[in-house]
């Protein structure tokens, strides 16, 4: 992007939300532009674990409790169907992202975690969704680890390489006619008549509508927005391919996360790497604390593996809302942001993006998957972010030795 341009829809941010909005908008015939400050997948979308979940982190009954029966049930239903939509996009656009549809496992970190999973399973089954409780022995067979105390198997869910998926969405949106500009930061939003002016560091975009897809990477573009959620970091480590040594581990390629208060996650990729992660930042990289943490936890889960080498460490930001529900905020006339995915953004980001495009092409706010809300600044958010940062660092230190 160089110079001033005019478009129907300006979408800030090149992650799942922005690019899913762009893909559907372009397919519908809405002219759209996506300025992305860094590169495609720079935010949570590229740093992700890759669990394509069929629902939020909150169990369905809690979602209904917070949103009310009608809106809650609708969101639960739409998110339950969302993995199929993600997989259909992958298929339709031939996105190379190592997609698997062999379920995910919510693993019990302790006997108490199993009780929580039983409650979730009962509710999903009541809603007619497939959700199978695994005994400890069944979970051990699927994961290859005796350290898992049972699990909840969700046949609707699967895994992806998230960077592959987000790049594939960008390619599909480009082919459909969206214009995506990386290395372009939106600096200011202002109104001129009934149009929005998005001033960037590479020129001005004039648009009828604006969608912000900036989630946990939100900056000061819209005053106060970055203080509507708490930032939590999540880090991951990828081993070198395990070869034959990995043959009894995650044999059906399920990805998993656990029920622990400080959650951990595990996935394997097409090349036989294990990707393990938890809350907090990378500390010290491949020679430091995070390496020790990863080594110790892989040994705890798979003592049979012996010495392991790591290839890569990284972390990203999660936007945690006070009630753990995502939001679609109307910030002003014709200016919206789906935001606050609480660490579950592959399916919500994709379907909220689709819904934004459908809405802008003549739908109503009532058709959106979530009731539209005004943003609410949480003045304590920066302090809470610092608190969690310190707590997860302390936890990483404690779990590394
Ligand atoms: C480590 C990690 C693991 C996760 N694991 C999972 C998982 O397994 N399953 C799951 O469903 N979810 C997971 N999540 C959550 C999920 O990744 C996010 O919810 C999702 O990526 C949010 O997508 P997004 O498009 O809304 O925002 P992002 O992908 O964060 O993209 C925001 C983009 O906006 C850009 N931006 C910000 N400000 C500006 C500006 N002023 N101008 C231009 N561009 C701007 C940023 O550069 C960034 O690229 C995980 C998150 C993290 C961090």
CSV table of C-alpha atoms and ligand atoms in Angstrom, one decimal, residues 11-20 34-53 55 158 160 162 166 181 183-188 198-201 212-222 232-236 256-257 263 265 267 278 280 314-319 337-350, ligand 1:
chain,number,residue,atom,x,y,z
A,11,UNK,CA,-10.1,-4.5,8.1
A,12,UNK,CA,-7.3,-3.9,10.6
A,13,UNK,CA,-5.3,-7.0,11.4
A,14,UNK,CA,-4.2,-10.1,9.4
A,15,UNK,CA,-5.2,-13.0,11.7
A,16,UNK,CA,-8.1,-15.4,11.7
A,17,UNK,CA,-10.7,-12.7,12.4
A,18,UNK,CA,-9.5,-10.1,9.9
A,19,UNK,CA,-8.8,-12.6,7.1
A,20,UNK,CA,-12.0,-14.6,7.5
A,34,UNK,CA,-6.5,-5.3,5.1
A,35,UNK,CA,-3.7,-3.3,6.6
A,36,UNK,CA,-1.6,-5.6,8.9
A,37,UNK,CA,1.1,-4.0,11.0
A,38,UNK,CA,3.7,-6.8,10.8
A,39,UNK,CA,3.1,-10.0,8.8
A,40,UNK,CA,0.3,-12.5,8.3
A,41,UNK,CA,-0.1,-14.6,11.5
A,42,UNK,CA,2.1,-12.3,13.6
A,43,UNK,CA,-0.5,-12.3,16.3
A,44,UNK,CA,-2.1,-15.1,18.2
A,45,UNK,CA,-3.2,-16.7,14.9
A,46,UNK,CA,0.4,-17.8,14.0
A,47,UNK,CA,1.6,-18.5,17.6
A,48,UNK,CA,-1.3,-20.8,18.4
A,49,UNK,CA,-1.4,-24.4,19.6
A,50,UNK,CA,-3.6,-25.5,16.7
A,51,UNK,CA,-6.6,-27.0,18.6
A,52,UNK,CA,-9.7,-26.5,16.5
A,53,UNK,CA,-12.2,-26.6,19.3
A,55,UNK,CA,-16.9,-24.5,21.8
A,158,UNK,CA,-9.2,-31.5,15.3
A,160,UNK,CA,-4.1,-27.7,12.4
A,162,UNK,CA,-2.1,-22.5,12.7
A,166,UNK,CA,-3.8,-18.3,8.6
A,181,UNK,CA,-0.9,-5.0,2.9
A,183,UNK,CA,3.9,-3.9,7.2
A,184,UNK,CA,1.2,-1.2,7.4
A,185,UNK,CA,0.1,0.1,10.8
A,186,UNK,CA,-3.3,1.8,11.2
A,187,UNK,CA,-2.5,4.8,13.4
A,188,UNK,CA,-5.7,6.8,13.6
A,198,UNK,CA,-8.0,5.1,8.6
A,199,UNK,CA,-4.7,6.9,8.6
A,200,UNK,CA,-1.8,4.4,8.3
A,201,UNK,CA,2.0,4.8,8.1
A,212,UNK,CA,-10.8,-4.3,13.9
A,213,UNK,CA,-9.4,-7.8,14.0
A,214,UNK,CA,-6.6,-7.0,16.5
A,215,UNK,CA,-7.6,-9.0,19.5
A,216,UNK,CA,-4.8,-9.4,22.1
A,217,UNK,CA,-2.5,-7.3,19.8
A,218,UNK,CA,-4.8,-4.2,20.0
A,219,UNK,CA,-2.8,-1.0,20.4
A,220,UNK,CA,-4.0,2.5,20.9
A,221,UNK,CA,-5.9,2.8,17.6
A,222,UNK,CA,-9.2,2.9,19.5
A,232,UNK,CA,-1.9,-13.6,29.3
A,233,UNK,CA,1.1,-15.0,27.6
A,234,UNK,CA,1.3,-18.6,26.4
A,235,UNK,CA,4.6,-20.2,25.3
A,236,UNK,CA,5.4,-23.3,23.3
A,256,UNK,CA,-4.8,-32.0,24.0
A,257,UNK,CA,-5.0,-29.4,26.7
A,263,UNK,CA,-3.0,-25.2,31.6
A,265,UNK,CA,-1.1,-28.3,25.8
A,267,UNK,CA,0.2,-31.7,19.8
A,278,UNK,CA,1.8,-23.6,28.9
A,280,UNK,CA,3.7,-17.6,30.4
A,314,UNK,CA,7.9,-19.0,21.0
A,315,UNK,CA,5.1,-17.2,22.8
A,316,UNK,CA,2.0,-15.1,22.0
A,317,UNK,CA,-0.7,-13.1,23.7
A,318,UNK,CA,-4.1,-14.2,24.8
A,319,UNK,CA,-6.9,-11.7,25.4
A,337,UNK,CA,-14.6,-5.5,16.6
A,338,UNK,CA,-14.9,-9.2,17.5
A,339,UNK,CA,-12.4,-9.6,20.4
A,340,UNK,CA,-11.5,-11.4,23.6
A,341,UNK,CA,-11.3,-15.0,22.6
A,342,UNK,CA,-9.8,-16.2,25.9
A,343,UNK,CA,-7.3,-18.5,24.1
A,344,UNK,CA,-9.9,-20.1,21.8
A,345,UNK,CA,-9.9,-18.1,18.6
A,346,UNK,CA,-9.5,-20.5,15.7
A,347,UNK,CA,-13.2,-21.3,15.4
A,348,UNK,CA,-14.7,-18.2,16.9
A,349,UNK,CA,-12.3,-15.9,14.9
A,350,UNK,CA,-13.2,-17.7,11.7
B,1,LIG,C1,0.2,-19.3,22.2
B,1,LIG,C2,-1.3,-19.3,21.9
B,1,LIG,C3,-1.9,-20.5,21.7
B,1,LIG,C4,-3.2,-20.5,21.4
B,1,LIG,N1,-3.8,-21.7,21.1
B,1,LIG,C5,-5.1,-21.8,20.6
B,1,LIG,C6,-5.7,-23.0,20.2
B,1,LIG,O1,-5.1,-24.0,20.3
B,1,LIG,N2,-6.9,-23.0,19.7
B,1,LIG,C7,-7.6,-21.8,19.6
B,1,LIG,O2,-8.8,-21.9,19.1
B,1,LIG,N3,-7.1,-20.6,19.9
B,1,LIG,C8,-5.8,-20.6,20.4
B,1,LIG,N4,-5.3,-19.4,20.8
B,1,LIG,C9,-6.1,-18.1,20.6
B,1,LIG,C10,-6.1,-17.7,19.1
B,1,LIG,O3,-4.8,-17.8,18.6
B,1,LIG,C11,-6.5,-16.2,19.0
B,1,LIG,O4,-7.7,-16.1,19.7
B,1,LIG,C12,-6.7,-15.8,17.6
B,1,LIG,O5,-5.5,-16.0,16.9
B,1,LIG,C13,-7.1,-14.4,17.5
B,1,LIG,O6,-7.1,-14.1,16.1
B,1,LIG,P1,-7.3,-12.6,15.6
B,1,LIG,O7,-7.3,-12.6,14.1
B,1,LIG,O8,-8.5,-12.0,16.2
B,1,LIG,O9,-6.1,-11.8,16.2
B,1,LIG,P2,-4.5,-12.0,16.0
B,1,LIG,O10,-4.2,-13.3,15.3
B,1,LIG,O11,-3.8,-11.8,17.3
B,1,LIG,O12,-4.2,-10.9,15.0
B,1,LIG,C14,-4.2,-9.5,15.3
B,1,LIG,C15,-3.3,-8.8,14.3
B,1,LIG,O13,-3.6,-7.4,14.3
B,1,LIG,C16,-2.4,-6.7,14.0
B,1,LIG,N5,-2.5,-5.3,14.5
B,1,LIG,C17,-2.7,-4.9,15.7
B,1,LIG,N6,-2.8,-3.6,15.7
B,1,LIG,C18,-2.7,-3.2,14.4
B,1,LIG,C19,-2.7,-1.9,13.8
B,1,LIG,N7,-2.9,-0.7,14.5
B,1,LIG,N8,-2.5,-1.8,12.5
B,1,LIG,C20,-2.4,-2.9,11.7
B,1,LIG,N9,-2.4,-4.2,12.3
B,1,LIG,C21,-2.5,-4.3,13.6
B,1,LIG,C22,-1.3,-7.5,14.7
B,1,LIG,O14,0.0,-7.3,14.1
B,1,LIG,C23,-1.8,-9.0,14.5
B,1,LIG,O15,-1.2,-9.6,13.4
B,1,LIG,C24,-4.0,-19.3,21.2
B,1,LIG,C25,-3.3,-18.1,21.4
B,1,LIG,C26,-2.0,-18.1,21.7
B,1,LIG,C27,-1.3,-16.7,21.9
